[in-house]
Amino acid sequence: GYFYSRWRKCIWSSHDLSDNVFIDNYIFNKDVYIQFNSTLGKYVGYTKHGVYNAELWNNNTGQLQSERAQVDICKHNADVYQQTITDKS
């Protein structure tokens, strides 16, 4: 059979969350074929199919705005996690 998954993650390392990055991976059979990275602000394709979809999705302004908005959600959640961690230490 085939295996499809989507991994979304927020990455940050500083307390002020200025380096917060949102990454949205589309994976088929354990290989990332397309990825949205908030640092770039667009989709990047890593296979022929991924490049094709990245071009389509990058031309869809609504979809790009939705992905870019995820950074704000990441920052909010990261702030909550950061406060929870520092309150307990």
C-alpha positions in Angstrom: 0.0 0.0 0.0 0.8 3.7 0.0 1.5 5.9 3.0 0.4 9.6 3.0 0.9 11.9 5.9 1.1 15.6 6.7 3.3 17.0 9.5 2.9 20.5 10.7 5.3 21.9 13.2 6.4 25.1 14.9 10.0 25.6 15.6 11.5 28.3 17.9 14.5 28.6 20.1 14.4 32.1 21.7 12.2 33.3 24.5 11.0 36.3 22.5 9.8 34.0 19.7 11.3 36.2 17.1 12.8 33.1 15.3 9.4 31.3 15.1 9.1 29.2 12.0 6.0 27.2 10.8 6.7 24.2 8.5 4.0 22.2 6.8 5.3 18.9 5.2 3.3 16.8 2.8 4.8 13.3 2.8 4.2 10.3 0.5 5.8 7.0 1.3 8.2 8.6 3.9 9.5 11.2 1.4 8.6 14.9 1.7 7.3 15.9 -1.7 6.1 19.4 -0.9 6.7 21.8 2.0 5.5 25.2 3.1 8.1 27.1 5.1 7.1 30.4 6.7 10.6 31.8 6.4 10.2 31.5 2.6 6.5 32.3 2.7 5.8 29.8 -0.1 5.6 26.1 -1.1 8.6 24.3 -2.3 8.3 21.0 -4.3 10.9 18.3 -4.0 9.6 15.8 -6.6 8.1 16.3 -10.0 4.6 16.0 -8.5 5.6 18.3 -5.6 7.0 21.0 -8.0 3.8 20.9 -10.0 1.6 21.3 -6.9 3.9 24.0 -5.4 3.4 26.1 -8.5 -0.4 25.7 -8.3 -0.6 26.4 -4.6 1.8 29.4 -4.7 -0.6 31.0 -7.3 -3.5 30.5 -4.9 -3.4 33.7 -2.7 -6.1 32.4 -0.3 -4.2 29.2 0.4 -0.9 31.1 0.9 -2.5 33.6 3.2 -3.9 30.7 5.3 -0.5 29.1 5.6 1.2 32.3 6.4 -1.4 33.0 9.2 -0.3 29.8 10.9 2.8 31.6 12.1 0.6 33.8 14.4 -1.0 30.7 15.8 2.4 29.1 16.3 3.6 32.3 18.2 0.5 32.2 20.4 0.9 28.6 21.2 4.6 28.9 21.7 4.0 31.8 24.1 1.6 29.7 26.1 4.0 26.7 26.2 6.9 29.1 27.2 4.9 30.6 30.1 3.8 27.1 31.3 7.4 25.9 31.3 8.8 29.0 33.1 6.0 29.0 35.7 6.9 25.5 36.8 10.6 26.0 37.0 
